[in-house]
Structure formats: structure tokens, C-alpha cells
mmCIF file of C-alpha atoms and ligand atoms in Angstrom:
data_model
loop_
_atom_site.group_PDB
_atom_site.id
_atom_site.type_symbol
_atom_site.label_atom_id
_atom_site.label_comp_id
_atom_site.label_asym_id
_atom_site.label_seq_id
_atom_site.Cartn_x
_atom_site.Cartn_y
_atom_site.Cartn_z
ATOM 1 C CA UNK G 1 104.901 131.816 95.324
ATOM 2 C CA UNK G 2 101.653 130.712 93.652
ATOM 3 C CA UNK G 3 102.225 128.133 90.925
ATOM 4 C CA UNK G 4 100.292 125.721 88.803
ATOM 5 C CA UNK G 5 101.901 122.331 89.635
ATOM 6 C CA UNK G 6 101.037 120.938 86.192
ATOM 7 C CA UNK G 7 102.789 123.874 84.515
ATOM 8 C CA UNK G 8 105.739 123.593 86.876
ATOM 9 C CA UNK G 9 106.178 119.945 85.867
ATOM 10 C CA UNK G 10 105.709 120.674 82.165
ATOM 11 C CA UNK G 11 108.196 123.579 82.230
ATOM 12 C CA UNK G 12 110.714 121.483 84.124
ATOM 13 C CA UNK G 13 110.362 118.673 81.551
ATOM 14 C CA UNK G 14 110.793 121.155 78.652
ATOM 15 C CA UNK G 15 113.816 122.774 80.263
ATOM 16 C CA UNK G 16 115.518 119.387 80.645
ATOM 17 C CA UNK G 17 114.604 118.467 77.072
ATOM 18 C CA UNK G 18 116.116 121.681 75.776
ATOM 19 C CA UNK G 19 119.328 120.712 77.591
ATOM 20 C CA UNK G 20 119.283 117.331 75.845
ATOM 21 C CA UNK G 21 117.921 115.297 78.777
ATOM 22 C CA UNK G 22 114.778 113.306 78.059
ATOM 23 C CA UNK G 23 113.242 111.792 81.158
ATOM 24 C CA UNK G 24 110.038 109.744 81.108
ATOM 25 C CA UNK G 25 107.085 111.510 82.756
ATOM 26 C CA UNK G 26 106.871 108.966 85.571
ATOM 27 C CA UNK G 27 110.466 109.705 86.580
ATOM 28 C CA UNK G 28 109.728 113.416 86.894
ATOM 29 C CA UNK G 29 106.514 112.707 88.782
ATOM 30 C CA UNK G 30 108.581 110.613 91.215
ATOM 31 C CA UNK G 31 110.974 113.540 91.673
ATOM 32 C CA UNK G 32 108.115 115.958 92.384
ATOM 33 C CA UNK G 33 106.429 113.535 94.756
ATOM 34 C CA UNK G 34 109.423 112.129 96.683
ATOM 35 C CA UNK G 35 111.868 115.047 96.563
ATOM 36 C CA UNK G 36 109.613 118.091 96.546
ATOM 37 C CA UNK G 37 106.724 116.463 98.446
ATOM 38 C CA UNK G 38 104.235 117.702 95.853
ATOM 39 C CA UNK G 39 101.552 115.027 95.852
ATOM 40 C CA UNK G 40 100.558 113.265 92.640
ATOM 41 C CA UNK G 41 97.012 114.536 93.035
ATOM 42 C CA UNK G 42 98.277 118.124 92.909
ATOM 43 C CA UNK G 43 100.047 117.298 89.666
ATOM 44 C CA UNK G 44 96.694 116.405 88.155
ATOM 45 C CA UNK G 45 95.088 119.546 89.545
ATOM 46 C CA UNK G 46 94.943 122.327 87.027
ATOM 47 C CA UNK G 47 94.955 125.344 89.334
ATOM 48 C CA UNK G 48 97.234 127.485 91.424
ATOM 49 C CA UNK G 49 98.677 126.577 94.811
ATOM 50 C CA UNK G 50 101.114 128.261 97.173
ATOM 51 C CA UNK G 51 104.573 126.713 97.060
ATOM 52 C CA UNK G 52 107.391 127.862 99.383
ATOM 53 C CA UNK G 53 110.519 129.350 97.796
ATOM 54 C CA UNK G 54 112.543 126.538 99.348
ATOM 55 C CA UNK G 55 110.715 124.100 97.053
ATOM 56 C CA UNK G 56 111.499 126.047 93.885
ATOM 57 C CA UNK G 57 115.124 126.296 95.021
ATOM 58 C CA UNK G 58 115.203 122.528 95.512
ATOM 59 C CA UNK G 59 113.838 122.079 92.014
ATOM 60 C CA UNK G 60 116.617 124.242 90.569
ATOM 61 C CA UNK G 61 119.141 122.189 92.512
ATOM 62 C CA UNK G 62 117.648 118.956 91.099
ATOM 63 C CA UNK G 63 117.870 120.431 87.584
ATOM 64 C CA UNK G 64 121.594 121.146 87.975
ATOM 65 C CA UNK G 65 122.233 117.671 89.347
ATOM 66 C CA UNK G 66 120.242 115.916 86.603
ATOM 67 C CA UNK G 67 122.214 117.874 83.997
ATOM 68 C CA UNK G 68 125.368 116.377 85.514
ATOM 69 C CA UNK G 69 123.877 112.860 85.125
ATOM 70 C CA UNK G 70 123.424 112.225 88.843
ATOM 71 C CA UNK G 71 121.048 109.288 89.414
ATOM 72 C CA UNK G 72 117.529 110.342 90.331
ATOM 73 C CA UNK G 73 117.595 108.186 93.475
ATOM 74 C CA UNK G 74 120.648 110.003 94.849
ATOM 75 C CA UNK G 75 118.885 113.330 94.258
ATOM 76 C CA UNK G 76 115.708 112.133 95.966
ATOM 77 C CA UNK G 77 117.984 110.743 98.702
ATOM 78 C CA UNK G 78 116.039 107.625 99.597
ATOM 79 C CA UNK G 79 114.734 104.473 97.964
ATOM 80 C CA UNK G 80 112.067 101.978 98.863
ATOM 81 C CA UNK G 81 113.412 98.419 99.136
ATOM 82 C CA UNK G 82 111.012 95.637 100.244
ATOM 83 C CA UNK G 83 109.119 97.342 103.076
ATOM 84 C CA UNK G 84 111.947 99.687 104.085
ATOM 85 C CA UNK G 85 112.794 103.268 103.225
ATOM 86 C CA UNK G 86 116.548 103.428 102.778
ATOM 87 C CA UNK G 87 118.713 106.495 102.602
ATOM 88 C CA UNK G 88 120.831 106.323 99.448
ATOM 89 C CA UNK G 89 123.846 108.401 98.503
ATOM 90 C CA UNK G 90 127.148 108.029 96.683
ATOM 91 C CA UNK G 91 128.624 105.961 99.519
ATOM 92 C CA UNK G 92 126.796 102.864 98.228
ATOM 93 C CA UNK G 93 125.061 101.275 95.239
ATOM 94 C CA UNK G 94 121.384 102.135 94.767
ATOM 95 C CA UNK G 95 119.524 98.906 95.588
ATOM 96 C CA UNK G 96 118.046 97.306 92.456
ATOM 97 C CA UNK G 97 114.588 95.729 92.129
ATOM 98 C CA UNK G 98 116.046 92.327 91.161
ATOM 99 C CA UNK G 99 117.777 92.192 94.552
ATOM 100 C CA UNK G 100 114.328 92.157 96.179
ATOM 101 C CA UNK G 101 113.894 88.815 94.383
ATOM 102 C CA UNK G 102 117.019 87.488 96.136
ATOM 103 C CA UNK G 103 115.635 88.533 99.530
ATOM 104 C CA UNK G 104 112.290 86.895 98.733
ATOM 105 C CA UNK G 105 114.006 83.572 97.963
ATOM 106 C CA UNK G 106 116.016 83.790 101.204
ATOM 107 C CA UNK G 107 112.941 84.617 103.290
ATOM 108 C CA UNK G 108 110.969 81.749 101.792
ATOM 109 C CA UNK G 109 113.768 79.150 102.131
ATOM 110 C CA UNK G 110 115.240 80.154 105.500
ATOM 111 C CA UNK G 111 112.268 80.727 107.819
ATOM 112 C CA UNK G 112 113.764 78.365 110.404
ATOM 113 C CA UNK G 113 117.307 79.758 110.365
ATOM 114 C CA UNK G 114 118.704 82.196 112.895
ATOM 115 C CA UNK G 115 122.189 83.295 111.874
ATOM 116 C CA UNK G 116 122.642 85.108 108.576
ATOM 117 C CA UNK G 117 125.320 87.143 106.878
ATOM 118 C CA UNK G 118 125.032 89.637 104.026
ATOM 119 C CA UNK G 119 128.449 90.131 102.412
ATOM 120 C CA UNK G 120 128.845 93.526 100.716
ATOM 121 C CA UNK G 121 125.811 95.057 102.359
ATOM 122 C CA UNK G 122 126.109 98.497 100.688
ATOM 123 C CA UNK G 123 123.098 100.537 101.829
ATOM 124 C CA UNK G 124 122.118 97.593 104.035
ATOM 125 C CA UNK G 125 119.259 96.625 101.702
ATOM 126 C CA UNK G 126 119.558 92.831 101.966
ATOM 127 C CA UNK G 127 120.676 92.574 105.610
ATOM 128 C CA UNK G 128 118.046 94.996 106.899
ATOM 129 C CA UNK G 129 115.173 93.437 105.003
ATOM 130 C CA UNK G 130 116.107 89.954 106.254
ATOM 131 C CA UNK G 131 116.475 91.278 109.814
ATOM 132 C CA UNK G 132 113.131 93.033 109.560
ATOM 133 C CA UNK G 133 111.391 89.996 108.001
ATOM 134 C CA UNK G 134 112.863 87.579 110.587
ATOM 135 C CA UNK G 135 112.961 89.534 113.876
ATOM 136 C CA UNK G 136 114.310 86.531 115.842
ATOM 137 C CA UNK G 137 117.294 86.185 113.521
ATOM 138 C CA UNK G 138 120.697 87.839 113.878
ATOM 139 C CA UNK G 139 122.153 89.222 110.650
ATOM 140 C CA UNK G 140 125.822 90.113 110.238
ATOM 141 C CA UNK G 141 126.248 92.801 107.591
ATOM 142 C CA UNK G 142 129.734 93.249 106.145
ATOM 143 C CA UNK G 143 131.370 95.485 103.594
ATOM 144 C CA UNK G 144 134.892 96.195 102.478
ATOM 145 C CA UNK G 145 133.907 99.862 102.212
ATOM 146 C CA UNK G 146 133.806 101.822 105.456
ATOM 147 C CA UNK G 147 131.596 104.529 103.906
ATOM 148 C CA UNK G 148 129.021 101.974 102.709
ATOM 149 C CA UNK G 149 128.942 100.418 106.159
ATOM 150 C CA UNK G 150 128.287 103.822 107.732
ATOM 151 C CA UNK G 151 125.321 104.344 105.441
ATOM 152 C CA UNK G 152 123.999 100.862 106.288
ATOM 153 C CA UNK G 153 124.266 101.692 110.021
ATOM 154 C CA UNK G 154 122.319 104.911 109.494
ATOM 155 C CA UNK G 155 119.646 102.906 107.691
ATOM 156 C CA UNK G 156 119.442 100.382 110.535
ATOM 157 C CA UNK G 157 118.943 103.248 112.990
ATOM 158 C CA UNK G 158 116.267 105.112 111.002
ATOM 159 C CA UNK G 159 114.368 101.879 110.373
ATOM 160 C CA UNK G 160 114.778 100.881 114.063
ATOM 161 C CA UNK G 161 116.286 97.511 113.205
ATOM 162 C CA UNK G 162 118.452 96.181 116.022
ATOM 163 C CA UNK G 163 119.159 92.551 115.123
ATOM 164 C CA UNK G 164 122.027 93.426 112.768
ATOM 165 C CA UNK G 165 125.753 93.587 113.511
ATOM 166 C CA UNK G 166 128.107 95.465 111.198
ATOM 167 C CA UNK G 167 131.640 94.339 110.347
ATOM 168 C CA UNK G 168 134.164 95.810 107.969
ATOM 169 C CA UNK G 169 136.392 93.603 105.861
ATOM 170 C CA UNK G 170 137.090 91.542 102.782
ATOM 171 C CA UNK G 171 134.757 88.660 101.856
ATOM 172 C CA UNK G 172 134.420 86.121 104.731
ATOM 173 C CA UNK G 173 137.441 87.335 106.743
ATOM 174 C CA UNK G 174 135.635 89.634 109.234
ATOM 175 C CA UNK G 175 133.307 86.717 110.064
ATOM 176 C CA UNK G 176 136.022 84.358 111.277
ATOM 177 C CA UNK G 177 134.995 84.465 114.965
ATOM 178 C CA UNK G 178 131.337 83.704 114.115
ATOM 179 C CA UNK G 179 131.582 81.495 111.039
ATOM 180 C CA UNK G 180 130.622 78.239 112.788
ATOM 181 C CA UNK G 181 127.271 79.577 113.940
ATOM 182 C CA UNK G 182 126.390 81.156 110.567
ATOM 183 C CA UNK G 183 123.768 79.134 108.714
ATOM 184 C CA UNK G 184 122.911 81.335 105.736
ATOM 185 C CA UNK G 185 125.203 83.459 103.562
ATOM 186 C CA UNK G 186 123.688 86.006 101.179
ATOM 187 C CA UNK G 187 125.549 88.317 98.823
ATOM 188 C CA UNK G 188 125.025 90.628 95.890
ATOM 189 C CA UNK G 189 128.703 91.152 95.094
ATOM 190 C CA UNK G 190 130.275 93.190 92.296
ATOM 191 C CA UNK G 191 129.741 91.104 89.141
ATOM 192 C CA UNK G 192 129.952 93.356 86.090
ATOM 193 C CA UNK G 193 132.687 92.318 83.644
ATOM 194 C CA UNK G 194 135.314 95.073 83.536
ATOM 195 C CA UNK G 195 135.067 95.391 79.743
ATOM 196 C CA UNK G 196 131.352 96.230 79.775
ATOM 197 C CA UNK G 197 131.551 98.836 82.541
ATOM 198 C CA UNK G 198 132.224 101.513 79.929
ATOM 199 C CA UNK G 199 128.864 100.591 78.338
ATOM 200 C CA UNK G 200 126.831 101.102 81.524
ATOM 201 C CA UNK G 201 124.510 104.062 81.839
ATOM 202 C CA UNK G 202 126.497 107.268 82.358
ATOM 203 C CA UNK G 203 124.790 108.014 85.683
ATOM 204 C CA UNK G 204 125.913 104.602 87.014
ATOM 205 C CA UNK G 205 129.478 105.072 85.784
ATOM 206 C CA UNK G 206 129.837 108.618 87.035
ATOM 207 C CA UNK G 207 128.236 108.263 90.455
ATOM 208 C CA UNK G 208 127.892 104.722 91.781
ATOM 209 C CA UNK G 209 130.932 103.211 93.554
ATOM 210 C CA UNK G 210 133.056 101.153 91.157
ATOM 211 C CA UNK G 211 133.979 98.819 94.008
ATOM 212 C CA UNK G 212 130.313 97.823 94.080
ATOM 213 C CA UNK G 213 130.199 96.943 90.390
ATOM 214 C CA UNK G 214 133.507 95.749 88.953
ATOM 215 C CA UNK G 215 133.659 91.958 89.059
ATOM 216 C CA UNK G 216 136.972 91.659 87.194
ATOM 217 C CA UNK G 217 137.746 90.470 83.668
ATOM 218 C CA UNK G 218 135.123 87.687 83.612
ATOM 219 C CA UNK G 219 132.837 89.108 86.333
ATOM 220 C CA UNK G 220 133.538 86.266 88.771
ATOM 221 C CA UNK G 221 136.508 87.479 90.827
ATOM 222 C CA UNK G 222 134.421 87.754 93.975
ATOM 223 C CA UNK G 223 132.811 84.306 93.626
ATOM 224 C CA UNK G 224 136.213 82.701 93.021
ATOM 225 C CA UNK G 225 137.577 84.124 96.270
ATOM 226 C CA UNK G 226 134.356 83.389 98.137
ATOM 227 C CA UNK G 227 134.291 79.716 97.084
ATOM 228 C CA UNK G 228 137.851 79.299 98.383
ATOM 229 C CA UNK G 229 136.885 80.704 101.793
ATOM 230 C CA UNK G 230 133.438 79.110 102.125
ATOM 231 C CA UNK G 231 133.208 76.417 104.828
ATOM 232 C CA UNK G 232 131.014 73.337 104.215
ATOM 233 C CA UNK G 233 127.424 73.032 105.284
ATOM 234 C CA UNK G 234 126.035 76.557 104.729
ATOM 235 C CA UNK G 235 123.055 77.716 102.671
ATOM 236 C CA UNK G 236 124.283 80.275 100.135
ATOM 237 C CA UNK G 237 122.280 82.761 98.061
ATOM 238 C CA UNK G 238 124.155 84.863 95.499
ATOM 239 C CA UNK G 239 123.050 87.433 92.992
ATOM 240 C CA UNK G 240 124.732 86.895 89.607
ATOM 241 C CA UNK G 241 124.736 88.258 86.055
ATOM 242 C CA UNK G 242 123.181 86.162 83.293
ATOM 243 C CA UNK G 243 126.598 85.845 81.636
ATOM 244 C CA UNK G 244 128.351 84.562 84.778
ATOM 245 C CA UNK G 245 125.915 81.688 85.445
ATOM 246 C CA UNK G 246 127.701 79.029 83.403
ATOM 247 C CA UNK G 247 131.179 79.898 84.686
ATOM 248 C CA UNK G 248 129.965 79.891 88.273
ATOM 249 C CA UNK G 249 128.188 76.562 87.879
ATOM 250 C CA UNK G 250 131.361 75.048 86.467
ATOM 251 C CA UNK G 251 133.457 76.492 89.289
ATOM 252 C CA UNK G 252 131.173 75.048 91.973
ATOM 253 C CA UNK G 253 131.004 71.647 90.266
ATOM 254 C CA UNK G 254 134.777 71.480 89.910
ATOM 255 C CA UNK G 255 135.913 73.004 93.188
ATOM 256 C CA UNK G 256 133.101 72.432 95.655
ATOM 257 C CA UNK G 257 131.860 68.850 95.512
ATOM 258 C CA UNK G 258 130.376 69.456 98.968
ATOM 259 C CA UNK G 259 127.764 71.807 97.436
ATOM 260 C CA UNK G 260 125.159 71.574 94.718
ATOM 261 C CA UNK G 261 124.201 74.670 92.778
ATOM 262 C CA UNK G 262 120.862 75.762 91.358
ATOM 263 C CA UNK G 263 120.302 78.846 89.190
ATOM 264 C CA UNK G 264 117.022 80.825 89.218
ATOM 265 C CA UNK G 265 115.744 83.555 86.917
ATOM 266 C CA UNK G 266 114.612 87.040 87.890
ATOM 267 C CA UNK G 267 111.330 88.714 86.910
ATOM 268 C CA UNK G 268 112.855 89.816 83.609
ATOM 269 C CA UNK G 269 113.661 86.194 82.699
ATOM 270 C CA UNK G 270 117.426 86.614 83.215
ATOM 271 C CA UNK G 271 119.546 84.112 85.152
ATOM 272 C CA UNK G 272 120.025 86.097 88.365
ATOM 273 C CA UNK G 273 120.297 83.949 91.489
ATOM 274 C CA UNK G 274 122.712 81.141 92.346
ATOM 275 C CA UNK G 275 121.672 78.983 95.282
ATOM 276 C CA UNK G 276 124.147 76.591 96.867
ATOM 277 C CA UNK G 277 123.038 73.905 99.277
ATOM 278 C CA UNK G 278 125.122 71.267 100.993
ATOM 279 C CA UNK G 279 125.313 68.189 98.738
ATOM 280 C CA UNK G 280 123.743 65.217 100.508
HETATM 281 N N1 LIG X 1 124.068 94.589 99.021
HETATM 282 C C1 LIG X 1 123.840 95.891 98.400
HETATM 283 C C2 LIG X 1 122.683 95.796 97.433
HETATM 284 O O1 LIG X 1 122.327 94.673 97.064
HETATM 285 O O2 LIG X 1 122.137 96.827 97.036
HETATM 286 C C3 LIG X 1 125.092 96.394 97.688
HETATM 287 C C4 LIG X 1 125.585 95.474 96.618
HETATM 288 S S1 LIG X 1 126.947 96.116 95.661
HETATM 289 C C5 LIG X 1 126.608 95.304 94.118
HETATM 290 C C6 LIG X 1 128.370 95.219 96.235
HETATM 291 C C7 LIG X 1 128.912 95.634 97.595
HETATM 292 O O3 LIG X 1 129.992 94.765 97.937
HETATM 293 C C8 LIG X 1 129.466 97.041 97.678
HETATM 294 O O4 LIG X 1 128.903 97.705 98.772
HETATM 295 C C9 LIG X 1 130.981 96.863 97.844
HETATM 296 O O5 LIG X 1 131.583 97.852 98.650
HETATM 297 C C10 LIG X 1 131.055 95.500 98.492
HETATM 298 N N2 LIG X 1 132.276 94.736 98.218
HETATM 299 C C11 LIG X 1 133.003 94.687 97.077
HETATM 300 N N3 LIG X 1 134.016 93.811 97.197
HETATM 301 C C12 LIG X 1 133.927 93.273 98.439
HETATM 302 C C13 LIG X 1 134.685 92.302 99.155
HETATM 303 N N4 LIG X 1 135.746 91.704 98.605
HETATM 304 N N5 LIG X 1 134.319 91.999 100.420
HETATM 305 C C14 LIG X 1 133.255 92.605 100.986
HETATM 306 N N6 LIG X 1 132.496 93.520 100.358
HETATM 307 C C15 LIG X 1 132.817 93.847 99.103
HETATM 308 N N1 LIG X 2 122.602 95.020 88.861
HETATM 309 C C1 LIG X 2 123.624 96.043 88.918
HETATM 310 C C2 LIG X 2 123.695 96.818 87.623
HETATM 311 O O1 LIG X 2 123.302 96.304 86.623
HETATM 312 C C3 LIG X 2 124.983 95.424 89.200
HETATM 313 C C4 LIG X 2 125.081 94.985 90.593
HETATM 314 C C5 LIG X 2 126.279 94.140 90.857
HETATM 315 O O2 LIG X 2 127.362 94.225 90.264
HETATM 316 N N2 LIG X 2 126.074 93.309 91.798
HETATM 317 O O3 LIG X 2 124.125 97.956 87.605
#
């Protein structure tokens, strides 16, 4: 079928608007580029091009899914994280840009380390980008969710990353046989307070796994358990919510005298990273 890509985009935008869904232009351009493989330059070209029927069918499918509030990244099916292209689907949380900041801190502070673990790896975002950035390192990637772990394994295979080992289980328990050799522990655990989950974007609530998000009544259930299991002498890098920073600091100061904690902000100026180092 011959279509004018500009008109196709405009009509698609109008159709969504009429159904009560207002998406910014750049979001729709991303859908056309990454899901339909219609290049951005074609979207600026005011003329007619041949487009296969399969592409228009895909666009109709995307329309139906957007109407049901499915996140754009699940529809596109992959997401760029650091220098990796990761498959994303409902088995795991869509990696967030602030988590790239966590990986950057780890890569800059742990160049000389060899044994890492990423607890709650989800799509594999953190573990795979550390393994790819430090090819001589070995990264254990764990998750309590079997489905998430399967997605992470698929992502390791498609990105040809071999220095990662996958383990299923709760918090530090699957790492028991290896814990002595582990030097660095990284985690972006569930940390949203249960009471504010109902206020999250509808596409997050409807489609992303709750086990990836719900941090309990005060958002710090995972950290509480983790601090009980954590052996001395590790370097620890945790993603946190702004509102959990104070409670976590207090918990570490009270319960873990063998560690000192430092909190860093993300690019948006929010308290986002908690770094624990052995107290000297
Ligand atoms: N690391 C990924 C990222 O940054 O995009 C996913 C992070 S998601 C916020 C949290 C992940 O932790 C989910 O994949 C969830 O299944 C896992 N998880 C939740 N509770 C856990 C637990 N007690 N032990 C291990 N993994 C857990
Ligand atoms: N940053 C995610 C969100 O706001 C939450 C991730 C998490 O709980 N670790 O949806």
C-alpha cells in the first residue's frame, strides 16, 4: 500500500486522541521508528512510499494495545539500557533511566573488582551492563521470579554476554555457596510504598509485575531483610526512593555498625542511590 508516512503518523495521533489517549509526538515517533521500522527521516518526508500490509496491521495492533494502557516499551518489545538492547515484556519491569545512573556509579567505583551480584535482576539490565562493561568480571544475577530470570537469560544470549550466572531465589539465599567470594552487591529492589501504588501511572499498575514494585508499607521491606542477611566487608549499591532514604540511613546506622552509608542523587535531583562501604 502506498502511504504518506507523515499522514499515517498524524492520523494515528488523531485516532488515539479521539479515543481519549494523548501521547506526545516523540512517543509516537519512537513507536513508528522502533516498532514499525519506519525511519525518522521518512516521517519528515512529505510524499508517498510503499508500506507492506504487515506494517499497517502492526500499527492497528499497537493502537488496540495502547487503548488498553499497555506500556509503549512492551509494545515495541525492546528497550535500550546503557549500550545494550534488551527484550522487554510483562515478565519483568521495564528498566528505568535512573537505574543507568546506578550502573555508572558501580562501574566507576568497582573497576578492580571481579565478583558481582545483581539481586532482583528483572530483564537483566544491571547484571548484563556490568558484565559487558567489565568483561573479566563474573556477575551473578538473581531473581525471585522464574519468568523474569528467563527473560534475563534470553537477553544475555542475544547480547552474547557469557560472564553472568543466573540463580533463582529470595534475596541473598541463592548466593550462599558463593557469598565469600562476592565483592560487590548491586540491587534495584521493589521500593514503592504500598499505599502509593494506586497512584502510579495506569500502564505501570496494569502491566508491570507488582513483585517488582511493592516495597511494603514503608517501602523498605526488602532492605530490612537484606541488611539482616548481608555479611560484613562487601561494597553495596542500592537503588532507593527519595522517601526511603532517611529510614534506610537510620536502619544502617542502628543495625549495621560495620558499614557506613552514603546517599547520592539522580539526574532529576532526587535521592536515588544508597552506597554502603565497610566502616574502617
Ligand atoms: N533490576 C531490574 C531493573 O533495574 O530494571 C529489575 C528491578 S525490579 C524494581 C525488582 C526485581 O526484584 C524484580 O524483578 C522482582 O522480581 C525482584 N524481586 C522482588 N523481591 C525479591 C526478593 N525478595 N529476592 C529477589 N528478587 C526479588
Ligand atoms: N522507579 C520505578 C518506578 O517509579 C520503581 C522501581 C522500584 O520499585 N525499584 O516505577
